[in-house]
Amino acid sequence: MELIRHYMENDRLRAALNALTRKTFGFDFEGWYAAGGWEGDYLPYALMDGDRMIVNVSVNRMHFLQNGQERHYIQLGTVLTDEAFRRRGLASQLMRVAMDDMRGDCDGFYLFGDLSALGFYDSLGFSRITETRYALREDARQALADRAARREASARFLPVNREDAALAARYREALQDSAARSALEHLNRRSLHLFYTRSMKTVRYCPELDAFCVLGREDGETVLQSVLCAQRLPLEEILSRIDAPVARLGFAPEASDAKWFEAQPWDGGEDYRLFILGDALRAVQTQGLCFPALSHA
C-alpha cells in the first residue's frame, strides 16, 4: 500500500477518489473541482493499492471568528474505506497520519461522525459535545414573512437566474467579502459554499440590499443557512425580506440578534454526532454555538 498526501490536483488520483465516493456515498467532487470550487483548504490523504484507492481521510482547514476571536480548526471528513478493506484499522491509521501532520498548525480537530461509527471516533480519543440550534420564535415567524410579502420585488430575496453570469460572479465576490454575521463565522467559506450551492437553486438575491441568502429545507420547514452582504444588517431586516416563513437558522446568531430565537440543544439527531479534540472547541457547547450548516465537510 502507498500513502498519498494532498493529491487533489492530480487528475488520476482525484478520479480514484471520485470512484470511491460514488461507490460509497453516491456523489463525487469533479463538477465542484472543474467549476473552481477547490481552493487549497481541502487536503485529502489516501492509501492506494496500485491504481485503486482503498482508504481516504480528508483534512479541511477551517478559519473561524468565534465570538470575536480567530480560531483555526481542522475538520476531518470524507472518511471512507473500500468495502473489501474494512475492519483492518486502515482508516484509523490514516487519520492519525493526517492529524499528526496538522497538530501544530491548528487550535483543535473536529468532525461529524456517522452514527454507525461512534465507537471508531471514541477510540481515537475524540469527545462528543452538543451544539445549539436557533429556532425563530413562533410569534415572529409568520409576522416577518407577511412583512416580506408586502415589499416590492426589488426589496425581497428572490430566486436567482442561473443563466445570469454577472450575478453568479457577484455571488462569488460576496462569498469572499461578506460581513461577519454569526457568533461562529466561517471566514474561508467560499469553497464549501460553492460545493453546496453550485447549482444556485437554493440561492436568493435582494437587489435593494445587494445581498444573497441561502435557504434550505428540513422536515418541511425553511432554514436560513447563510446570509452574504457587505453591510452588517440586523437579522430582522434580512428575515423580513424572505417570503417563506423561516423556521430556524443554520448558524448561531450574534448576541444582538438572539432575541428573535429560541435556543435548543442539538446532538445531531438521527444524522451524526459532533466529535472534538482540543479544549478550544469545548466553547462550541458552553457558549451555545453551532458550526454553520454550509461549513460541514
Tab-separated table of C-alpha atoms in Angstrom, residues 122 183 252 265 279:
chain	number	residue	atom	x	y	z
A	122	ASP	CA	-14.229	7.368	20.563
A	183	ALA	CA	-21.258	34.070	16.592
A	252	ALA	CA	-25.591	30.764	15.594
A	265	PRO	CA	-29.617	21.872	22.404
A	279	ASP	CA	-10.029	22.428	24.607
